[in-house]
XYZ file of N, CA, C and O in Angstrom:
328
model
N 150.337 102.071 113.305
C 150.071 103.397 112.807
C 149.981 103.424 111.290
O 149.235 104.241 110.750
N 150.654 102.631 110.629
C 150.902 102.622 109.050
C 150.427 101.488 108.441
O 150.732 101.093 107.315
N 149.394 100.791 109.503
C 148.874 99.644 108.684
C 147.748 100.046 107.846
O 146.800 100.807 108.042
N 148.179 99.194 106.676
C 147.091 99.150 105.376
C 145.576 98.802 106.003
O 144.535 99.457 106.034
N 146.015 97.161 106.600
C 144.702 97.209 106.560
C 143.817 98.163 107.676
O 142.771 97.576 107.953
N 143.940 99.399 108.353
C 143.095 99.978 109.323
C 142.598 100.877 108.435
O 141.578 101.417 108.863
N 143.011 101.313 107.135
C 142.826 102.383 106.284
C 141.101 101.991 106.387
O 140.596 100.872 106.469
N 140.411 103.362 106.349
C 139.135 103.761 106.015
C 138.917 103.502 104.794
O 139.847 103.984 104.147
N 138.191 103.002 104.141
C 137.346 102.704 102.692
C 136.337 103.783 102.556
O 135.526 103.998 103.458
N 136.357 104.315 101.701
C 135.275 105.415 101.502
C 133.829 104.723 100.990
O 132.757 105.231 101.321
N 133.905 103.367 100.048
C 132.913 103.225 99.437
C 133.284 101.032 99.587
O 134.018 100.175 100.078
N 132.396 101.212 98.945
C 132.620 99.161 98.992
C 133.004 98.818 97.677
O 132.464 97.870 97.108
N 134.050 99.624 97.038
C 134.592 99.039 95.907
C 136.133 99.564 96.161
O 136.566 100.679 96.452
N 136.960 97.946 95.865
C 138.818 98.307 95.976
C 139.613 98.656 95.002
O 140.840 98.633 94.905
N 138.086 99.255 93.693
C 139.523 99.344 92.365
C 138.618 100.770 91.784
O 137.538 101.215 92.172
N 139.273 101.109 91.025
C 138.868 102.345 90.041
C 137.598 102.128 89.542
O 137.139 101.029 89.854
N 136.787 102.930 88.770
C 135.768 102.616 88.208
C 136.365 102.618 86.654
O 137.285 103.252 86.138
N 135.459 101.655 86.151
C 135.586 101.323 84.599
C 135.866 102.061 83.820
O 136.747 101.989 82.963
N 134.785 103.245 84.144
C 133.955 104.115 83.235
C 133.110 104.693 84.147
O 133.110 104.584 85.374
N 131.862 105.777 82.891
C 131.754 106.690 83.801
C 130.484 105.919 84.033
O 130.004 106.254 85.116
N 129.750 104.994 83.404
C 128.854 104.196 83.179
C 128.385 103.236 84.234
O 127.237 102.923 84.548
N 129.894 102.726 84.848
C 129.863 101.996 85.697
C 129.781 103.116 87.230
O 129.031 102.900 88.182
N 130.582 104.085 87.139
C 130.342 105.000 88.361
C 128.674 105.391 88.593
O 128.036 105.477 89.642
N 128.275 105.575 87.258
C 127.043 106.338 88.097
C 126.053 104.878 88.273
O 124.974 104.983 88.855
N 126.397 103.856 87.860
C 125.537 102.538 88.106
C 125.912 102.656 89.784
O 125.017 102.622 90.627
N 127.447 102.807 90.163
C 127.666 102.283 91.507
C 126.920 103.806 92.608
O 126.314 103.618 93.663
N 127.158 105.028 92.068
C 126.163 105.767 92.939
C 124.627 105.772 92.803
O 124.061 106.381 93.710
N 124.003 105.341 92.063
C 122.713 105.742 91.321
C 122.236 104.011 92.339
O 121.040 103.782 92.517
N 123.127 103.169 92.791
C 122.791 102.229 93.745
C 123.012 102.356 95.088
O 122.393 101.658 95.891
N 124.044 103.389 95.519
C 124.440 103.920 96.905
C 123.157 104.772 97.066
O 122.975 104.671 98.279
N 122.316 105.424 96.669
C 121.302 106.078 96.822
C 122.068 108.077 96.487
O 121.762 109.106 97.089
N 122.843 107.929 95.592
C 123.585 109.262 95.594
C 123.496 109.638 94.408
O 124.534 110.072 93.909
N 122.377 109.610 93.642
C 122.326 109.836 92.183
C 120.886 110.491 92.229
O 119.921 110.074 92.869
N 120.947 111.616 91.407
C 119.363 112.204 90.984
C 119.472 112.585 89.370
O 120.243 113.268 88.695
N 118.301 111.788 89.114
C 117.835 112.045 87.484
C 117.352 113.047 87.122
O 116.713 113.395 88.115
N 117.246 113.565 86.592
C 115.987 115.050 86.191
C 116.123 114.849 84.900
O 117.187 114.742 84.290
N 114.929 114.790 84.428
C 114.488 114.982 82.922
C 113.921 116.136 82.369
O 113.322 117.071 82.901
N 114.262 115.866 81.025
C 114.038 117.156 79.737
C 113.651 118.670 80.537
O 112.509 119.040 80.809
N 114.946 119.430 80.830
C 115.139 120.525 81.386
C 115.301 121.641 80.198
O 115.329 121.121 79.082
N 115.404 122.940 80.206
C 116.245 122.937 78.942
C 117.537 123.537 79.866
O 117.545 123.864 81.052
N 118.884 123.556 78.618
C 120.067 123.685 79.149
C 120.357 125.351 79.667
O 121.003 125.826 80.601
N 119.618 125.889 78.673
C 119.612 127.293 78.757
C 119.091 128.032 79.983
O 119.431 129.065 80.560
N 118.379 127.351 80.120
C 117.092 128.272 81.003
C 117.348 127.934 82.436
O 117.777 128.736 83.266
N 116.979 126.376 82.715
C 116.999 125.889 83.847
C 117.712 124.536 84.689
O 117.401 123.860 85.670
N 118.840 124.568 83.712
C 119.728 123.506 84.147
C 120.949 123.645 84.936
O 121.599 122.684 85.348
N 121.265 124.976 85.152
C 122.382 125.699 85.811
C 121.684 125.939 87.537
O 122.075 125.577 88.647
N 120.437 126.761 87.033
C 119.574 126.649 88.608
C 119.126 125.267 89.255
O 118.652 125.218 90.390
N 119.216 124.712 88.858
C 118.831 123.209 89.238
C 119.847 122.999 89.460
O 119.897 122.848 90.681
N 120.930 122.859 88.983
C 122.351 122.485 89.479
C 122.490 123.031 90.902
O 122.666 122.445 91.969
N 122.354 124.356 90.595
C 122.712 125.042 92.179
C 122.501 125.042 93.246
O 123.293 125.304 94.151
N 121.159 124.684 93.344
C 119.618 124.582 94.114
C 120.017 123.561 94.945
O 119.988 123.614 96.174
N 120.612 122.069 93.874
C 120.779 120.919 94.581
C 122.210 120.816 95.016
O 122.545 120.216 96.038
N 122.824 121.265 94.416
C 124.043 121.519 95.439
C 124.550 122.334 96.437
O 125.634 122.274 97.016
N 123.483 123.223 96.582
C 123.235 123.953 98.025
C 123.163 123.355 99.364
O 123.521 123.780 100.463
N 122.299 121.656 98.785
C 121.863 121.059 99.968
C 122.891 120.476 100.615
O 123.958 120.303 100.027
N 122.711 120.095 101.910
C 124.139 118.921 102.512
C 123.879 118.207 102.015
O 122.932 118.296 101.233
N 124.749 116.809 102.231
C 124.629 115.867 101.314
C 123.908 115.479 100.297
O 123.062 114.600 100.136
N 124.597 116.639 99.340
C 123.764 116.556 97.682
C 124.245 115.806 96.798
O 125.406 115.846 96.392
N 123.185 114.894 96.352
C 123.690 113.734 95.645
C 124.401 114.586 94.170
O 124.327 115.774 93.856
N 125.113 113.378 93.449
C 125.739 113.964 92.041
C 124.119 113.918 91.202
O 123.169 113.259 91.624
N 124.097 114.693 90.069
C 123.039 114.599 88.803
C 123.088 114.264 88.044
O 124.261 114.288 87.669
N 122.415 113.820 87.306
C 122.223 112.952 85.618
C 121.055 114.126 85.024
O 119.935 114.026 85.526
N 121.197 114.888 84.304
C 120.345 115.266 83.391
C 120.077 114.663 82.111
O 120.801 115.004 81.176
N 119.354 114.004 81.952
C 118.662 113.394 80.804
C 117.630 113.851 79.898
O 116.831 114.736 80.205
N 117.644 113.188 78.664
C 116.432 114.182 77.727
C 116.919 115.342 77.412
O 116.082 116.235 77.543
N 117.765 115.630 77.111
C 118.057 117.551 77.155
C 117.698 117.902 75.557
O 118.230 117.428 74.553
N 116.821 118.706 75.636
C 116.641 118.696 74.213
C 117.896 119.381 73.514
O 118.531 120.289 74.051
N 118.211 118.809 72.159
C 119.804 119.346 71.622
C 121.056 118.858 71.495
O 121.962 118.915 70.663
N 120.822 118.269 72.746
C 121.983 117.217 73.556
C 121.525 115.797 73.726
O 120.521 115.217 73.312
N 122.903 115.260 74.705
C 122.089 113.667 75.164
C 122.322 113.818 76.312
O 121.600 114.785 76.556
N 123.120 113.415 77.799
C 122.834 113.792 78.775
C 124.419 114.587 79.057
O 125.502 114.630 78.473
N 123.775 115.197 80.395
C 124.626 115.863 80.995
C 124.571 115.390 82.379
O 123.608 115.079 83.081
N 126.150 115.414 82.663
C 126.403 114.687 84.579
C 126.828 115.725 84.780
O 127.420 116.320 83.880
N 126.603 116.468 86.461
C 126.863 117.016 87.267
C 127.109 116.404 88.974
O 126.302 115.781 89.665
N 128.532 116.848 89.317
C 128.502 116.058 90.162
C 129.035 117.503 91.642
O 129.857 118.420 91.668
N 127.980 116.935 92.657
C 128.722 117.479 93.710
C 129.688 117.557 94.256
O 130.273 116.497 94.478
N 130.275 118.773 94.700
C 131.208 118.895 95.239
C 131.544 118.237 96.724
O 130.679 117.781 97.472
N 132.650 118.266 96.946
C 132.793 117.839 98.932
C 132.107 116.637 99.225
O 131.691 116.622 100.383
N 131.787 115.379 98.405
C 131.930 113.800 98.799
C 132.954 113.058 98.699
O 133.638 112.822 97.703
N 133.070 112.631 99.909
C 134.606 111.858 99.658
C 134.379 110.561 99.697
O 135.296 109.752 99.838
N 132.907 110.165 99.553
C 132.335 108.628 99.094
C 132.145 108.459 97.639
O 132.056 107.282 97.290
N 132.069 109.263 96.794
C 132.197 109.246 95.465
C 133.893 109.108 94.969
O 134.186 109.079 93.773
């Protein structure tokens, strides 16, 4: 009942992530990462957020290019593989 090894693994890595660098390398390879480029922050980066986290299994985001800024991560809620 209390054995270690039957424990469920959520993902195929046994230690913390590095950084955040290395996390989105390891989702952006699980197929759980979406890029979107030069949005602006004001206008249409909050609806885009929403839109895609409406969906079921909505991957986390990388907004890139932001004019003003450099990027912005958004990550979905309710994955327990991330």
């Amino acid at each position: 009942m209390n054995d270690p090894r039957a424990a469920k693994i959520w993902n195929d890595y046994d230690s913390p992530h590095a950084d955040l660098r290395e996390f989105l390398t390891r989702i952006e390879r699980a197929g759980e990462l979406l890029r979107i480029s030069r949005v602006d922050w004001n206008l249409e980066m909050g609806t885009l957020a929403e839109s895609v986290n409406e969906r079921s299994n909505a991957p986390a985001i990388l907004f890139e290019d932001i004019p003003g800024t450099r990027r912005v991560f958004a990550r979905s809620p309710g994955r327990p593989t991330r």
